C-alpha cells in the first residue's frame, strides 16, 4: 500500500490537477475556502462529506459541488479526490487526518490541529510515513502585513525585539455561537479558537518559540458552559526573552485588532491584520522617522491554497506545516493550563 501511495502521489505532483474533498459541510468552507480552492487553475472541489447526507446534498447543490457523501470512507475511496480540507469540530481532526493520510490524500486541516500534543504528533508522524502533505490552516501568517513585519524585524529595523502586544478581541458572529461556546469536548472557548492563531502569528513574525505563559481566562456571559472561557489575557515569554501580551475575546464589538512589536531601536505595528483581502499598513517607527508599508493581502486564503498546492507538486513547505500547528497548539494548551491552575506553565 505504501509503495502504491508513493507512485500515486508522484503522478499527481507531475501530471494531474488536484481534486479536493471537503471533510465537513462548514460555514468557513462555504464562505471562504471553496472560492480559494477554485481560484487556483489546477484545483477543483469534487465532493463534500457530511454525516447528515441530506444536509450534505443541499450544501453540494448550493455550492455547485458534484458529489455529496455520507461517509468519510466513501469520500476517501474516491479516486477523484487527491487532497482534503478538514473543517469539522476540533475533536474530529485527529482521526480524520489519520484516515485521510492512510488513503493517500494530502491534507489541509483547520486549526487547532488537534486536541492534544500526542494526537498532533501522531498525525504528523503518519503523514510522513504515508508521504502526504499535512498543512495547518493558520492563514494569518501568510498575509502581506505579517510577512512584511517578519522581513523588517529580520533586517534589524527595530533592533532586538523586546516586547509584543496582540489585540484580537472581537464579537463572535451569531452564526458561529454554537459549539464554540458550549462544548468543551470539541475544543470550545476563545483560547483554542483565537489565542492559538495569535501565538502562531507571533511565532512566524519573530521566528522564535514561546517557552512559558501566565494566563487569566474570563467568563463574561456569552459562553453557555462554565468550563468554556469567552475572554482571555495571557503573557508569553519567548526563547529570546521577549514578552508578549495577547488579549482575546468573543464579546468585544469595537476594539479592532492589531499587532505591535517593540525593539531596542524602533517599533513596528499593523492594525486590522485580520482582513482576508486587505489590512492596515505596516508602520515602522525608528530613528529615521515613520515609514508606512502597504499590506494589501490579495486573499490570504488563496495564498494558503497556493502554498499547499506548491507543497504537493514541488515538495516545498506549505504556508503552515503540521509541525507549526503542533507548536502553536502546545502554547494554547499551556495557556489553558495556566488559567486553570493560576501558575506559570512551561511550554
Short mmCIF file of C-alpha atoms in Angstrom, two decimals:
data_model
loop_
_atom_site.label_atom_id
_atom_site.label_comp_id
_atom_site.label_asym_id
_atom_site.label_seq_id
_atom_site.Cartn_x
_atom_site.Cartn_y
_atom_site.Cartn_z
CA UNK A 1 0.00 0.00 0.00
CA UNK A 2 2.80 2.42 0.92
CA UNK A 3 4.57 1.90 -2.42
CA UNK A 4 1.30 2.45 -4.30
CA UNK A 5 0.77 5.71 -2.41
CA UNK A 6 4.26 6.93 -3.39
CA UNK A 7 3.67 6.18 -7.08
CA UNK A 8 0.22 7.79 -6.94
CA UNK A 9 1.46 10.94 -5.21
CA UNK A 10 4.35 11.34 -7.65
CA UNK A 11 1.88 11.04 -10.53
CA UNK A 12 -0.31 13.78 -9.03
CA UNK A 13 2.69 16.02 -8.42
CA UNK A 14 3.79 15.85 -12.03
CA UNK A 15 0.71 15.42 -14.19
CA UNK A 16 -2.67 15.94 -12.58
CA UNK A 17 -4.92 18.70 -11.41
CA UNK A 18 -5.91 18.36 -7.77
CA UNK A 19 -9.42 17.31 -6.79
CA UNK A 20 -10.40 18.45 -3.29
CA UNK A 21 -12.80 16.74 -0.95
CA UNK A 22 -14.36 18.79 1.82
CA UNK A 23 -14.50 16.98 5.15
CA UNK A 24 -17.22 18.94 6.86
CA UNK A 25 -20.01 21.00 5.28
CA UNK A 26 -18.88 24.06 7.21
CA UNK A 27 -19.51 27.77 7.03
CA UNK A 28 -15.78 28.52 6.69
CA UNK A 29 -15.60 26.27 3.64
CA UNK A 30 -18.73 27.81 2.15
CA UNK A 31 -17.79 31.42 2.87
CA UNK A 32 -14.07 31.31 2.12
CA UNK A 33 -12.26 28.12 1.21
CA UNK A 34 -14.32 26.83 -1.71
CA UNK A 35 -13.65 30.05 -3.59
CA UNK A 36 -9.97 29.96 -2.61
CA UNK A 37 -9.60 26.40 -3.93
CA UNK A 38 -11.38 27.28 -7.16
CA UNK A 39 -9.16 30.34 -7.65
CA UNK A 40 -6.22 28.01 -8.35
CA UNK A 41 -6.10 26.95 -12.02
CA UNK A 42 -5.17 23.36 -11.12
CA UNK A 43 -7.73 22.75 -8.37
CA UNK A 44 -11.36 21.66 -8.28
CA UNK A 45 -13.80 20.94 -5.46
CA UNK A 46 -15.11 17.46 -6.23
CA UNK A 47 -17.02 16.29 -3.18
CA UNK A 48 -18.24 17.12 0.32
CA UNK A 49 -18.69 14.76 3.26
CA UNK A 50 -21.31 15.37 5.92
CA UNK A 51 -22.63 12.89 8.48
CA UNK A 52 -26.06 14.28 7.60
CA UNK A 53 -26.31 13.22 3.96
CA UNK A 54 -29.39 15.35 3.27
CA UNK A 55 -27.59 18.41 4.59
CA UNK A 56 -24.56 17.41 2.53
CA UNK A 57 -26.63 17.13 -0.65
CA UNK A 58 -28.18 20.54 -0.08
CA UNK A 59 -24.74 22.02 0.66
CA UNK A 60 -23.36 20.47 -2.55
CA UNK A 61 -26.27 21.85 -4.55
CA UNK A 62 -25.91 25.35 -3.13
CA UNK A 63 -22.14 25.41 -3.71
CA UNK A 64 -22.04 23.67 -7.10
CA UNK A 65 -20.13 20.63 -5.80
CA UNK A 66 -20.58 17.49 -7.95
CA UNK A 67 -20.90 14.94 -5.15
CA UNK A 68 -22.05 14.65 -1.54
CA UNK A 69 -21.14 11.64 0.57
CA UNK A 70 -22.48 10.45 3.88
CA UNK A 71 -19.42 8.50 5.00
CA UNK A 72 -15.78 9.52 5.26
CA UNK A 73 -14.75 6.18 3.80
CA UNK A 74 -16.70 6.84 0.61
CA UNK A 75 -15.03 10.22 0.13
CA UNK A 76 -11.55 8.83 0.80
CA UNK A 77 -12.09 5.91 -1.59
CA UNK A 78 -12.98 8.31 -4.39
CA UNK A 79 -10.18 8.38 -6.99
CA UNK A 80 -11.21 11.92 -7.98
CA UNK A 81 -10.07 13.16 -4.55
CA UNK A 82 -6.35 13.91 -4.17
CA UNK A 83 -6.49 16.33 -1.23
CA UNK A 84 -8.88 17.13 1.60
CA UNK A 85 -9.77 20.25 3.50
CA UNK A 86 -10.86 19.38 7.06
CA UNK A 87 -13.11 21.91 8.82
CA UNK A 88 -15.04 19.75 11.28
CA UNK A 89 -15.10 20.39 15.03
CA UNK A 90 -11.71 20.11 16.68
CA UNK A 91 -12.10 16.74 18.39
CA UNK A 92 -12.63 15.06 14.99
CA UNK A 93 -9.42 16.32 13.35
CA UNK A 94 -7.16 13.59 14.70
CA UNK A 95 -8.96 10.54 13.33
CA UNK A 96 -9.95 12.26 10.10
CA UNK A 97 -6.34 13.23 9.38
CA UNK A 98 -5.12 9.70 10.09
CA UNK A 99 -7.78 8.18 7.82
CA UNK A 100 -7.03 10.69 5.05
CA UNK A 101 -3.30 10.09 5.22
CA UNK A 102 -3.72 6.32 5.09
CA UNK A 103 -5.88 6.80 2.00
CA UNK A 104 -3.04 8.74 0.38
CA UNK A 105 -4.75 12.15 0.45
CA UNK A 106 -2.90 15.40 1.09
CA UNK A 107 -4.39 17.33 4.00
CA UNK A 108 -5.16 20.95 4.83
CA UNK A 109 -6.59 20.87 8.36
CA UNK A 110 -8.23 23.73 10.23
CA UNK A 111 -6.70 25.00 13.44
CA UNK A 112 -6.23 23.89 16.13
CA UNK A 113 -4.58 20.88 14.57
CA UNK A 114 -5.72 18.53 17.35
CA UNK A 115 -6.95 18.39 20.94
CA UNK A 116 -3.67 17.14 22.45
CA UNK A 117 0.02 17.09 21.64
CA UNK A 118 0.02 13.29 21.47
CA UNK A 119 -2.67 13.43 18.81
CA UNK A 120 -0.86 16.13 16.84
CA UNK A 121 2.43 14.26 16.93
CA UNK A 122 0.78 11.05 15.71
CA UNK A 123 -0.85 12.97 12.85
CA UNK A 124 2.50 14.41 11.79
CA UNK A 125 4.19 11.01 12.00
CA UNK A 126 1.54 9.14 9.98
CA UNK A 127 1.51 11.81 7.27
CA UNK A 128 5.27 11.48 6.93
CA UNK A 129 5.00 7.70 6.76
CA UNK A 130 2.38 7.95 4.01
CA UNK A 131 4.27 10.69 2.13
CA UNK A 132 1.37 13.14 2.15
CA UNK A 133 1.47 16.86 2.84
CA UNK A 134 -0.01 17.96 6.16
CA UNK A 135 -0.75 21.68 6.45
CA UNK A 136 -2.46 23.56 9.28
CA UNK A 137 -4.77 26.40 8.29
CA UNK A 138 -3.18 29.20 10.29
CA UNK A 139 -3.82 31.56 7.42
CA UNK A 140 -2.94 34.80 9.23
CA UNK A 141 0.79 34.05 8.92
CA UNK A 142 0.71 34.29 5.10
CA UNK A 143 -0.73 37.82 4.98
CA UNK A 144 1.37 40.53 3.34
CA UNK A 145 1.46 42.61 6.51
CA UNK A 146 2.63 39.77 8.72
CA UNK A 147 5.30 38.78 6.19
CA UNK A 148 6.46 42.42 5.93
CA UNK A 149 6.80 42.65 9.71
CA UNK A 150 8.80 39.44 9.69
CA UNK A 151 11.14 40.79 7.00
CA UNK A 152 11.69 44.16 8.69
CA UNK A 153 12.49 42.55 12.03
CA UNK A 154 14.88 40.10 10.36
CA UNK A 155 16.59 43.06 8.67
CA UNK A 156 17.18 44.70 12.08
CA UNK A 157 14.79 47.62 11.53
CA UNK A 158 13.77 47.70 15.23
CA UNK A 159 16.96 46.27 16.73
CA UNK A 160 16.49 43.46 19.23
CA UNK A 161 12.78 42.68 19.76
CA UNK A 162 11.83 43.17 23.41
CA UNK A 163 8.06 43.09 23.69
CA UNK A 164 4.92 42.41 21.68
CA UNK A 165 1.21 43.04 22.00
CA UNK A 166 -1.59 41.37 20.08
CA UNK A 167 -5.14 42.65 20.47
CA UNK A 168 -7.64 40.31 18.90
CA UNK A 169 -10.83 40.90 20.88
CA UNK A 170 -13.85 40.55 18.60
CA UNK A 171 -17.56 39.82 18.74
CA UNK A 172 -18.29 36.24 17.74
CA UNK A 173 -20.86 36.32 14.91
CA UNK A 174 -24.25 34.88 15.77
CA UNK A 175 -23.98 32.04 13.23
CA UNK A 176 -20.81 30.84 14.99
CA UNK A 177 -22.28 30.97 18.51
CA UNK A 178 -22.78 27.22 18.71
CA UNK A 179 -20.31 24.57 19.85
CA UNK A 180 -17.55 27.20 20.31
CA UNK A 181 -19.43 28.37 23.40
CA UNK A 182 -20.92 25.17 24.74
CA UNK A 183 -18.88 22.03 24.04
CA UNK A 184 -15.54 21.64 25.89
CA UNK A 185 -15.04 18.19 24.35
CA UNK A 186 -14.98 19.80 20.89
CA UNK A 187 -12.38 22.36 21.95
CA UNK A 188 -14.75 25.23 22.69
CA UNK A 189 -13.52 28.56 24.01
CA UNK A 190 -11.55 31.58 22.91
CA UNK A 191 -8.10 30.08 23.57
CA UNK A 192 -8.29 27.21 21.07
CA UNK A 193 -10.21 29.41 18.65
CA UNK A 194 -8.20 32.66 18.73
CA UNK A 195 -5.15 32.55 21.04
CA UNK A 196 -3.79 29.61 19.04
CA UNK A 197 -3.97 31.83 15.91
CA UNK A 198 -2.23 34.76 17.58
CA UNK A 199 0.63 32.77 19.05
CA UNK A 200 1.18 31.13 15.67
CA UNK A 201 1.33 34.57 14.02
CA UNK A 202 3.89 35.76 16.58
CA UNK A 203 5.97 32.61 16.12
CA UNK A 204 6.05 33.38 12.40
CA UNK A 205 6.92 37.07 12.77
CA UNK A 206 9.58 36.58 15.44
CA UNK A 207 11.00 33.29 14.17
CA UNK A 208 11.12 32.25 17.83
CA UNK A 209 9.28 29.86 20.13
CA UNK A 210 7.29 30.68 23.30
CA UNK A 211 8.71 28.97 26.39
CA UNK A 212 6.27 29.84 29.22
CA UNK A 213 2.93 31.54 29.80
CA UNK A 214 0.86 33.16 32.53
CA UNK A 215 -2.83 33.34 31.68
CA UNK A 216 -6.18 34.55 33.03
CA UNK A 217 -9.46 33.49 31.46
CA UNK A 218 -12.78 35.33 31.60
CA UNK A 219 -16.37 34.07 31.73
CA UNK A 220 -18.24 37.21 30.74
CA UNK A 221 -21.60 35.76 29.79
CA UNK A 222 -21.57 34.57 26.19
CA UNK A 223 -20.31 31.03 26.81
CA UNK A 224 -23.06 28.59 27.79
CA UNK A 225 -20.80 26.23 29.74
CA UNK A 226 -18.94 27.12 32.92
CA UNK A 227 -15.77 25.40 31.71
CA UNK A 228 -15.66 27.44 28.50
CA UNK A 229 -13.87 30.80 28.52
CA UNK A 230 -15.11 33.66 26.33
CA UNK A 231 -12.21 36.02 27.07
CA UNK A 232 -8.52 35.65 27.88
CA UNK A 233 -5.41 37.68 28.61
CA UNK A 234 -2.04 35.95 28.52
CA UNK A 235 1.61 36.88 28.71
CA UNK A 236 4.09 34.63 26.92
CA UNK A 237 7.87 34.64 27.32
CA UNK A 238 9.74 33.65 24.17
CA UNK A 239 13.12 31.94 23.90
CA UNK A 240 14.80 35.28 23.07
CA UNK A 241 13.38 36.71 26.35
CA UNK A 242 10.76 38.77 24.51
CA UNK A 243 7.49 39.03 26.43
CA UNK A 244 4.19 39.17 24.55
CA UNK A 245 0.72 40.11 25.78
CA UNK A 246 -2.29 38.65 23.95
CA UNK A 247 -5.88 39.79 24.59
CA UNK A 248 -8.70 37.81 23.02
CA UNK A 249 -12.46 37.86 23.47
CA UNK A 250 -15.73 36.76 21.90
CA UNK A 251 -17.66 39.72 23.38
CA UNK A 252 -15.94 42.93 22.26
CA UNK A 253 -17.60 44.69 19.33
CA UNK A 254 -15.46 47.75 18.67
CA UNK A 255 -11.88 47.08 19.79
CA UNK A 256 -10.35 46.41 16.40
CA UNK A 257 -7.33 44.16 16.06
CA UNK A 258 -3.62 44.62 15.69
CA UNK A 259 -0.05 43.59 16.40
CA UNK A 260 2.77 45.66 17.90
CA UNK A 261 6.43 44.65 18.19
CA UNK A 262 8.80 46.90 20.16
CA UNK A 263 12.57 46.66 19.99
CA UNK A 264 15.71 48.41 21.18
CA UNK A 265 15.86 50.62 18.05
CA UNK A 266 12.25 51.00 16.99
CA UNK A 267 8.67 49.78 16.92
CA UNK A 268 6.56 48.16 14.24
CA UNK A 269 2.79 47.72 14.13
CA UNK A 270 -0.20 46.77 11.99
CA UNK A 271 -3.91 47.29 12.54
CA UNK A 272 -6.78 45.30 11.04
CA UNK A 273 -4.48 42.37 10.27
CA UNK A 274 -7.48 40.02 10.26
CA UNK A 275 -8.72 41.29 6.90
CA UNK A 276 -8.81 38.44 4.39
CA UNK A 277 -8.32 40.80 1.42
CA UNK A 278 -6.64 43.84 2.94
CA UNK A 279 -5.25 45.18 6.20
CA UNK A 280 -3.91 48.41 7.56
CA UNK A 281 -0.38 49.44 6.57
CA UNK A 282 2.67 48.21 8.43
CA UNK A 283 4.03 51.20 10.36
CA UNK A 284 7.71 51.34 11.31
CA UNK A 285 8.93 53.99 13.77
CA UNK A 286 12.65 54.37 14.43
CA UNK A 287 15.41 56.99 14.39
CA UNK A 288 14.81 57.56 10.68
CA UNK A 289 11.20 58.62 11.29
CA UNK A 290 7.89 56.96 10.49
CA UNK A 291 7.50 54.70 7.45
CA UNK A 292 4.31 53.13 6.07
CA UNK A 293 4.29 49.93 4.01
CA UNK A 294 1.25 48.79 2.04
CA UNK A 295 -0.18 45.47 3.24
CA UNK A 296 -2.81 44.54 0.69
CA UNK A 297 -3.44 40.85 1.32
CA UNK A 298 -4.53 39.69 -2.16
CA UNK A 299 -6.54 37.00 -0.34
CA UNK A 300 -4.73 35.15 2.42
CA UNK A 301 -6.90 32.10 1.72
CA UNK A 302 -5.84 31.93 -1.93
CA UNK A 303 -2.23 32.24 -0.77
CA UNK A 304 -2.79 29.37 1.64
CA UNK A 305 -4.05 27.19 -1.21
CA UNK A 306 -1.14 28.26 -3.45
CA UNK A 307 1.40 27.27 -0.80
CA UNK A 308 -0.43 23.97 -0.23
CA UNK A 309 -0.51 23.10 -3.94
CA UNK A 310 3.16 24.02 -4.33
CA UNK A 311 3.97 21.69 -1.43
CA UNK A 312 2.10 18.86 -3.15
CA UNK A 313 3.61 19.41 -6.58
CA UNK A 314 7.12 20.64 -5.74
CA UNK A 315 7.89 19.34 -2.27
CA UNK A 316 8.14 22.83 -0.74
CA UNK A 317 6.68 23.64 2.67
CA UNK A 318 3.04 24.74 2.96
CA UNK A 319 2.34 28.13 4.50
CA UNK A 320 1.91 26.48 7.90
CA UNK A 321 3.17 22.94 8.44
CA UNK A 322 1.82 20.25 10.72
CA UNK A 323 4.80 20.90 12.98
CA UNK A 324 3.84 24.57 13.18
CA UNK A 325 0.31 23.56 14.10
CA UNK A 326 1.63 21.30 16.85
CA UNK A 327 3.88 24.03 18.32
CA UNK A 328 1.10 26.62 18.35
CA UNK A 329 -1.26 24.06 19.89
CA UNK A 330 1.32 23.41 22.64
CA UNK A 331 1.29 27.10 23.53
CA UNK A 332 -2.52 27.24 23.61
CA UNK A 333 -2.75 24.14 25.81
CA UNK A 334 -0.23 25.70 28.23
CA UNK A 335 -2.33 28.88 28.23
CA UNK A 336 -5.41 26.91 29.28
CA UNK A 337 -3.45 25.09 31.99
CA UNK A 338 -2.13 28.36 33.41
CA UNK A 339 -5.63 29.85 33.56
CA UNK A 340 -6.88 26.69 35.30
CA UNK A 341 -4.08 26.42 37.87
CA UNK A 342 -3.03 30.04 38.36
CA UNK A 343 0.58 29.06 37.69
CA UNK A 344 3.22 29.96 35.13
CA UNK A 345 3.31 26.99 32.75
CA UNK A 346 6.31 25.85 30.74
CA UNK A 347 5.63 25.13 27.07
#
